[in-house]
Every structure is written in structure tokens, then in C-alpha cells.
Coordinates of C-alpha atoms and ligand atoms in Angstrom, one line a residue:
X573 CA 160.8 95.8 74.1
X574 CA 161.4 98.7 76.2
X575 CA 164.6 97.7 78.4
X576 CA 164.9 101.1 80.1
X577 CA 161.6 100.4 81.7
X578 CA 162.0 96.6 81.7
X579 CA 165.5 97.0 83.9
X580 CA 163.9 99.9 86.1
X581 CA 161.9 96.9 88.0
X582 CA 165.3 95.5 89.4
X583 CA 167.2 97.3 92.0
X584 CA 170.3 99.0 90.0
X585 CA 171.5 102.2 90.6
X586 CA 172.5 104.9 88.2
X587 CA 170.8 105.7 84.6
X588 CA 170.4 103.3 82.0
X589 CA 172.0 103.6 78.8
X590 CA 171.7 101.1 76.5
X591 CA 171.0 97.1 75.9
X592 CA 171.9 94.8 72.6
X593 CA 171.1 91.3 71.8
X594 CA 173.7 88.6 73.7
X595 CA 174.9 85.5 73.4
X596 CA 173.9 82.5 70.8
X597 CA 171.9 80.1 73.1
X598 CA 169.2 78.2 71.5
X599 CA 166.6 78.5 73.7
X600 CA 166.5 82.1 75.9
X601 CA 166.4 85.6 74.8
X602 CA 169.5 87.6 76.3
X603 CA 170.4 91.1 76.3
X604 CA 173.6 93.2 77.6
X605 CA 172.4 95.8 79.5
X606 CA 174.7 99.1 80.3
X607 CA 173.9 101.6 82.9
X608 CA 176.1 104.4 84.0
X609 CA 176.9 104.3 87.9
X610 CA 178.0 107.4 89.3
X611 CA 180.6 108.1 86.5
X612 CA 181.4 104.0 85.9
X613 CA 179.5 102.0 83.1
X614 CA 178.3 98.9 84.6
X615 CA 177.2 96.0 82.6
X616 CA 174.5 93.4 83.5
X617 CA 172.7 90.6 82.0
X618 CA 169.1 90.2 81.1
X619 CA 167.3 87.3 80.0
X620 CA 163.9 86.1 79.1
X621 CA 163.0 82.6 80.1
X622 CA 161.7 80.9 77.2
X623 CA 158.2 79.4 78.9
X624 CA 157.6 77.1 75.9
X625 CA 160.7 75.2 77.2
X626 CA 160.2 76.0 80.7
X627 CA 156.8 75.6 82.0
X628 CA 157.2 76.5 85.6
X629 CA 160.1 79.0 85.4
X630 CA 159.8 80.0 88.9
X631 CA 161.4 76.4 89.4
X632 CA 164.3 77.7 87.0
X633 CA 164.9 80.9 89.0
X634 CA 164.8 79.2 92.3
X635 CA 167.2 76.5 91.1
X636 CA 169.7 78.9 89.5
X637 CA 169.8 81.5 92.5
X638 CA 169.8 78.8 95.2
X639 CA 172.8 77.0 93.3
X640 CA 174.5 80.3 92.9
X641 CA 174.0 81.8 96.9
X642 CA 175.3 77.8 97.7
X643 CA 178.3 78.3 95.6
X644 CA 178.7 82.0 97.2
X645 CA 179.2 80.8 100.6
X646 CA 181.5 78.4 99.7
X647 CA 183.9 80.5 98.2
X648 CA 183.3 83.0 100.9
X649 CA 184.2 80.0 103.6
X650 CA 187.7 79.4 101.5
X651 CA 188.1 83.2 101.3
X652 CA 189.0 83.0 97.4
X653 CA 188.8 86.9 95.9
X654 CA 186.7 87.9 93.0
X655 CA 183.3 86.2 93.9
X656 CA 181.1 88.1 91.5
X657 CA 183.2 86.4 88.5
X658 CA 183.3 83.3 90.0
X659 CA 179.4 82.6 90.6
X660 CA 176.4 84.4 89.3
X661 CA 175.1 87.5 91.0
X662 CA 171.1 87.3 90.6
X663 CA 169.6 91.0 91.2
X664 CA 166.4 91.4 92.9
X665 CA 163.6 93.5 91.7
X666 CA 162.0 96.2 94.0
X667 CA 159.7 93.8 95.7
X668 CA 162.1 91.5 96.6
X669 CA 162.0 88.6 93.9
X670 CA 164.8 86.8 92.0
X671 CA 162.6 87.5 88.7
X672 CA 160.3 90.1 87.1
X673 CA 157.0 88.6 85.5
X674 CA 156.0 91.1 82.7
X675 CA 152.5 91.9 81.1
X676 CA 152.9 89.1 78.7
X677 CA 153.5 86.5 81.5
X678 CA 157.4 86.1 80.4
X679 CA 159.9 85.8 83.6
X680 CA 163.0 87.9 83.2
X681 CA 165.9 87.5 85.3
X682 CA 169.0 89.8 85.5
X683 CA 173.0 89.2 87.0
X684 CA 175.8 90.9 86.9
X685 CA 178.1 90.6 83.8
X686 CA 181.1 89.0 83.9
X687 CA 184.2 91.6 82.8
X688 CA 187.2 90.3 81.4
X689 CA 185.9 87.3 80.4
X690 CA 185.4 85.6 77.3
X691 CA 183.2 82.1 76.0
X692 CA 184.6 79.6 73.3
X693 CA 182.1 77.7 70.7
X694 CA 184.3 74.8 70.1
X695 CA 187.8 73.6 71.6
X696 CA 191.1 74.4 69.8
X697 CA 193.7 73.2 72.1
X698 CA 193.9 70.6 74.9
X699 CA 194.8 73.3 77.1
X700 CA 191.1 75.1 76.9
X701 CA 189.5 71.7 77.4
X702 CA 191.5 71.1 80.6
X703 CA 190.6 74.4 81.8
X704 CA 186.9 74.3 80.9
X705 CA 186.8 70.9 82.5
X706 CA 188.4 71.6 85.7
X707 CA 185.6 74.7 86.2
X708 CA 182.8 72.3 85.8
X709 CA 184.3 69.9 88.1
X710 CA 184.8 72.6 90.6
X711 CA 181.1 73.3 89.9
X712 CA 180.2 70.0 90.4
X713 CA 182.9 69.9 93.8
X714 CA 181.1 72.9 95.1
X715 CA 177.5 71.6 95.0
X716 CA 178.3 68.0 95.8
X717 CA 176.9 68.5 99.3
X718 CA 173.6 70.7 98.6
X719 CA 170.4 69.1 99.5
X720 CA 168.7 67.5 96.2
X721 CA 165.3 68.0 98.0
X722 CA 165.6 72.2 97.4
X723 CA 165.5 71.3 93.4
X724 CA 162.5 70.0 91.7
X725 CA 163.0 69.7 87.8
X726 CA 162.9 72.4 85.3
X727 CA 161.9 70.6 82.7
X728 CA 160.4 67.0 83.7
X729 CA 162.6 64.1 82.1
X730 CA 165.1 66.1 80.5
X731 CA 167.6 63.9 79.8
X732 CA 165.4 60.8 80.4
X733 CA 166.6 58.9 77.1
X734 CA 163.5 56.7 77.0
X735 CA 161.1 59.5 76.8
X736 CA 163.4 61.1 74.2
X737 CA 162.8 57.9 72.3
X738 CA 159.4 57.9 73.0
X739 CA 159.1 61.5 71.6
X740 CA 160.8 60.4 68.1
X741 CA 158.8 57.1 67.6
X742 CA 155.6 59.5 68.2
X743 CA 156.9 62.4 65.8
X744 CA 157.6 59.7 63.5
X745 CA 154.4 58.3 63.5
X746 CA 152.9 61.8 63.2
X747 CA 155.0 63.0 60.2
X748 CA 153.4 66.2 60.7
X749 CA 155.8 68.2 58.1
X750 CA 156.3 65.4 55.7
X751 CA 160.2 65.2 56.5
X752 CA 160.2 61.3 57.2
X753 CA 161.1 60.8 53.8
X754 CA 164.7 62.5 54.3
X755 CA 165.8 60.9 57.3
X756 CA 166.6 56.9 56.5
X757 CA 170.1 57.1 57.1
X758 CA 169.3 58.7 60.8
X759 CA 166.5 56.6 61.3
X760 CA 168.8 53.6 61.2
X761 CA 171.1 55.3 63.1
X762 CA 168.4 55.5 65.8
X763 CA 167.3 52.2 65.5
X764 CA 171.2 50.7 65.8
X765 CA 171.6 52.3 69.0
X766 CA 168.5 51.6 71.1
X767 CA 170.6 49.5 73.4
X768 CA 172.3 52.7 74.4
X769 CA 168.5 53.9 76.2
X770 CA 168.1 49.9 77.7
X771 CA 171.4 50.3 79.2
X772 CA 170.6 53.6 80.7
X773 CA 167.3 52.1 81.8
X774 CA 168.9 48.9 83.9
X775 CA 171.4 51.4 85.2
X776 CA 169.2 53.9 86.7
X777 CA 166.8 51.1 87.9
X778 CA 169.8 49.3 89.6
X779 CA 170.2 52.3 92.0
X780 CA 173.9 52.2 90.9
X781 CA 174.5 56.0 89.9
X782 CA 173.1 58.5 92.4
X783 CA 171.0 61.1 91.6
X784 CA 172.6 64.6 92.4
X785 CA 172.3 68.0 91.7
X786 CA 174.0 68.6 88.4
X787 CA 174.3 71.0 85.6
X788 CA 172.6 69.1 82.7
X789 CA 174.0 71.7 80.1
X790 CA 177.8 71.3 80.3
X791 CA 178.3 72.9 76.5
X792 CA 181.5 74.1 76.5
X793 CA 180.7 77.7 75.8
X794 CA 178.9 77.4 79.2
X795 CA 181.8 78.3 81.3
X796 CA 183.6 81.7 81.2
X797 CA 187.3 82.0 80.9
X798 CA 189.4 84.8 82.3
X799 CA 191.0 87.3 79.6
X800 CA 194.1 87.2 80.8
X801 CA 194.7 83.6 82.3
X802 CA 192.4 81.7 80.5
X803 CA 191.3 79.8 83.4
X804 CA 187.7 78.6 84.0
X805 CA 186.0 81.3 86.3
X806 CA 182.4 80.4 86.6
X807 CA 179.8 78.3 84.9
X808 CA 176.8 79.5 83.6
X809 CA 173.6 79.1 82.1
X810 CA 172.0 77.6 85.3
X811 CA 168.5 76.7 83.9
X812 CA 169.1 73.0 83.9
X813 CA 170.2 72.7 87.4
X814 CA 168.6 70.3 88.8
X815 CA 168.3 66.8 90.1
X816 CA 170.4 64.4 87.5
X817 CA 173.7 62.3 87.0
X818 CA 177.3 63.4 86.7
X819 CA 177.3 60.8 83.5
X820 CA 175.0 63.3 81.6
X821 CA 177.7 66.4 82.3
X822 CA 180.7 64.6 81.4
X823 CA 178.8 63.4 78.6
X824 CA 178.1 66.7 77.4
X825 CA 181.5 68.0 77.7
X826 CA 182.9 65.4 75.5
X827 CA 180.3 66.2 73.1
X828 CA 180.8 69.7 73.1
X829 CA 184.6 69.9 73.1
X830 CA 186.1 66.7 71.7
X831 CA 184.6 67.3 68.0
X832 CA 186.8 69.8 66.5
X833 CA 183.7 71.4 64.8
X834 CA 180.9 73.0 66.1
X835 CA 177.6 70.5 66.6
X836 CA 176.1 72.1 63.4
X837 CA 179.2 72.2 61.2
X838 CA 177.8 70.3 57.9
X839 CA 181.4 69.1 57.1
X840 CA 180.8 65.7 58.9
X841 CA 184.4 64.4 57.7
X842 CA 185.4 66.5 60.0
X843 CA 183.6 65.3 63.0
X844 CA 185.4 63.2 65.1
X845 CA 186.3 62.7 68.9
X846 CA 189.9 63.6 69.8
X847 CA 191.1 61.5 72.5
X848 CA 194.2 64.1 73.5
X849 CA 191.5 66.6 74.1
X850 CA 189.5 63.7 76.0
X851 CA 192.3 63.3 78.2
X852 CA 192.5 67.0 79.2
X853 CA 188.6 66.8 79.8
X854 CA 189.3 63.8 82.0
X855 CA 192.5 65.2 83.8
X856 CA 190.5 68.4 84.4
X857 CA 187.3 67.0 85.4
X858 CA 188.5 64.1 87.4
X859 CA 191.3 66.2 89.2
X860 CA 188.7 68.3 90.8
X861 CA 186.4 65.2 92.1
X862 CA 189.0 63.0 93.0
X863 CA 187.3 60.9 95.9
X864 CA 183.9 62.4 95.6
X865 CA 182.5 60.3 92.7
X866 CA 181.3 56.4 93.2
X867 CA 182.8 53.7 91.5
X868 CA 180.4 53.2 89.3
X869 CA 180.0 56.7 88.1
X870 CA 183.6 56.7 87.2
X871 CA 183.2 53.7 85.4
X872 CA 180.3 54.7 83.4
X873 CA 182.0 58.4 82.2
X874 CA 182.3 56.9 78.9
X875 CA 179.1 55.4 78.5
X876 CA 177.7 59.1 79.4
X877 CA 179.4 60.4 76.5
X878 CA 177.4 58.1 74.1
X879 CA 174.3 58.6 76.2
X880 CA 174.2 62.3 75.7
X881 CA 175.6 61.9 72.4
X882 CA 172.8 59.7 71.2
X883 CA 170.2 61.8 73.1
X884 CA 171.5 64.9 71.6
X885 CA 171.2 63.4 68.0
X886 CA 167.5 62.0 68.6
X887 CA 166.3 65.6 69.7
X888 CA 168.2 67.3 66.7
X889 CA 166.1 64.6 64.6
X890 CA 163.1 64.6 66.3
X891 CA 162.9 68.8 66.2
X892 CA 163.7 67.9 62.4
X893 CA 160.7 65.6 61.6
X894 CA 158.6 68.0 64.1
X895 CA 159.5 71.1 61.8
X896 CA 161.7 72.9 64.1
X897 CA 159.5 73.8 67.0
X898 CA 162.2 73.7 69.9
X899 CA 165.5 74.5 68.9
X900 CA 166.2 77.9 67.0
X901 CA 167.2 77.4 63.2
X902 CA 168.8 79.3 60.5
X903 CA 168.1 77.4 57.4
X904 CA 165.7 74.4 56.7
X905 CA 168.0 72.0 57.1
X906 CA 169.9 73.1 60.1
X907 CA 168.2 70.2 62.7
X908 CA 168.8 67.4 60.4
X909 CA 172.5 68.6 59.7
X910 CA 172.8 68.7 63.6
X911 CA 171.6 65.3 64.0
X912 CA 174.0 64.1 61.2
X913 CA 176.9 65.9 62.8
X914 CA 175.9 64.3 66.4
X915 CA 175.4 60.5 65.1
X916 CA 179.1 61.3 63.1
X917 CA 180.5 62.3 66.7
X918 CA 178.3 59.2 68.0
X919 CA 180.4 56.6 65.9
X920 CA 183.5 58.1 66.6
X921 CA 183.1 57.7 70.2
X922 CA 182.0 53.9 69.9
X923 CA 185.2 53.6 67.8
X924 CA 187.3 54.8 70.4
X925 CA 185.5 53.4 73.3
X926 CA 188.3 51.4 74.6
X927 CA 191.0 54.0 74.6
X928 CA 188.8 56.2 76.3
X929 CA 187.8 54.0 79.1
X930 CA 191.8 53.3 79.9
X931 CA 192.3 57.3 79.7
X932 CA 189.3 57.9 82.5
X933 CA 190.8 54.3 84.5
X934 CA 194.0 56.9 84.4
X935 CA 192.2 59.7 86.4
X936 CA 190.0 57.8 88.5
X937 CA 190.5 57.8 92.4
X938 CA 188.2 56.4 94.7
Ligands
GN1_1321 C1 170.2 73.8 74.3 O1 170.5 76.8 76.0 P1 171.6 76.0 75.4 O2 171.2 76.7 73.9 O3 172.9 76.2 75.7 C2 169.2 72.8 75.3 C3 170.5 71.7 75.4 C4 171.2 71.2 74.5 C5 171.6 72.8 73.6 C6 172.5 71.7 71.9 C7 166.9 73.7 77.8 O4 171.1 75.0 75.0 O5 169.8 70.8 76.1 O6 172.3 70.2 74.5 O7 170.6 73.5 73.0 N1 169.0 73.5 76.0 C8 167.8 73.1 76.6 O8 173.0 73.0 71.6 O9 166.8 72.3 76.0
MG1322 MG1 170.6 76.0 78.2

């Protein structure tokens, strides 16, 4: 890819210097681009939206830009400084669009890079959990008033667990690459926990959990932390911002923070949910959202953790059965290991459920 030519489609001043691959997301191709602008090096991120995952890339662009502008206006109203490190700044093209469509039909988006900030892949200290959860809580607070009608689904049925299970069942029937024989224990885990899906369906049918605009991918490495203060600056990876439920967002923080090891760590014996980290998450997230969530949402936050961990395990094992067609993998059992890891985490959450409920109560206010 000729990045000089590609980035010249966007309104950027100065001279192109270089670009390098960046980050470790499983879905989109991301690059860090440097321009010299009047003697100062300015860095940008350019990302190719994965069109196999996001069938309608324009919806991704619309949602990400819209939510970022909404947050920018909030920050301006509250007169907060450092705005370009507290929300994403999307760069327009010369024909006034927030994306460039290349000759292969791929969509590219460009944003300002956050200088002086970092991300973490797993949580080492309670403080890191607290600060990241605070950032996700603040994000939710900032967008609590957006009009849901302006946001379509970027991936239809993304967090609809019954559909994920249906996909698993279908893949199992087809067994396209002959891996079914390797997944007896995981199949058992899928089947033993199908009640989570039933509870989810009941809950959604009852209407007790409001559909809001949510992030839907609140992995711990989707928060930028400040190099100096370690405070959360900005929530990133807005591809899945769309109508959703806070249960999943809280749950995905639990999924990606409370285990001391990464989601693909092979040493399953290390996978467990750390209650002190969980408490820091609840404190950070709910500290921002006091009075803004409903009683049912608060009551079901721990269920949200079970929901998303189970869903993620099902997604990984489905992709393993399908022959690794969705997630990028670096070895042949990568998705199997990921699924085993997530099932172990689910078991740990199930064991600690009561304690976790108590913690959430402690920080819940209506
Ligand atoms: C993907 O984009 P990335 O790598 O942060 C996935 C999430 C999963 C996650 C598991 C659009 O996230 O839903 O939770 O991998 N995103 C999409 O690591 O499928
Ligand atoms: Mg993502």
C-alpha cells in the first residue's frame, strides 16, 4: 500500500514521512503515519475497516464520528482542556468525507494520534482497573443523552447471544474442517451454560434493560491512559458503538481486566477473576454513572459479565470449528486456547458470583 498516496486523500498539511503497522486488534489493519508539519512531526492513525466484518463501513464511520463529535461538544461545554486527547479527532478527505474508499472498495479512516498516552493488555494493579473503568464510565455518561435513532448497527446481532449459539450449532453440524472431535470439554461447557442465553432473552423481552448507545468492545486495551498521570484519557476503537446494553460493556471490562493473564494465555490454571480488581472496576465505572443507570441494569451487571464471557467463549470456539475465519490467529490452536481460557474465566465468575453481587451493591446508587 502506498501510504503517501493514500494519506494525501485526507486534509493533512506538511510532508509525508513514514508509516508503520500499529496496535494488536484482531479485526482492522491499523498504521501509524508521521507527517512533518512546519518543522514539527505530527502523527496520525489510519485504519482500514475490515469489510468482511463490517459489511456497511459507512455505518461504522457515521457512528464513530457522530459519537466523537458529541463528546467533543460535551468537553467544550464543560470547558475541559486537552480535547484532542480526550476524544477522537477524525480527519476529513478533500471531498469532505470522513473516509476514503480506495480502488479495492476498502474504507479508510484517519484520526489524530494520541501523544503521551499508552494502552495496557491486561491489568496488573487495582489502580489501573479503577482508572480504565472510570474512563469507560465517563464515556457512557457523556453519551447517555444521544439519540439512539441516529445510530444503526455496525454488525447486526453482534451481542445477541442466541444468534451466537445458533451459529455455533450450525458450525458444529457442518464441522467444516473436522475439528469437532477436539472440543469435547468445550462443547460440554457450551451446553451446560445455555441458561445464560435464556436469561438474556427473557431480560430483553421484558424490556427491563434499556437499549442505549454503548461501546460494545470495552476491552481494557481500548482505553488510552496518560503517560504522566496514568489517568484514562479517551476510549478508542469505536467501530462497535451502536445500540446495545451496558451489561455487555461492564461485562467486557470484567472479562478483560479481572483475569491476571491475557485472553489467549495457555496456562488456564492462572485464569481467575480477581475480586479486588473487580471491586476497582465497579467503583470506577459506577462512580461516573451514579443515578444514570436503572435498578435492573445495576442488578444485572454481574450477569453482564457472565453473558459476555460466555458469548466470547462461544465466538472463539465457533471460529475454531470454522477454521479460524474471523479472528486473526498466530497458531493453529489459537482460537481453541482462547475459548478454553474464557470458559475458565466463566467458571471463576460463577464461583464468585455472590461476592461480586455484594460489591456491585456497595457502589450502586439510583
Ligand atoms: C475483537 O477489534 P478488537 O480486536 O478489539 C472483537 C471483539 C472481541 C475481541 C476479542 C468487531 O476486538 O468483539 O471481544 O476481538 N471485535 C469485533 O479479543 O468482532
Ligand atoms: Mg474492536
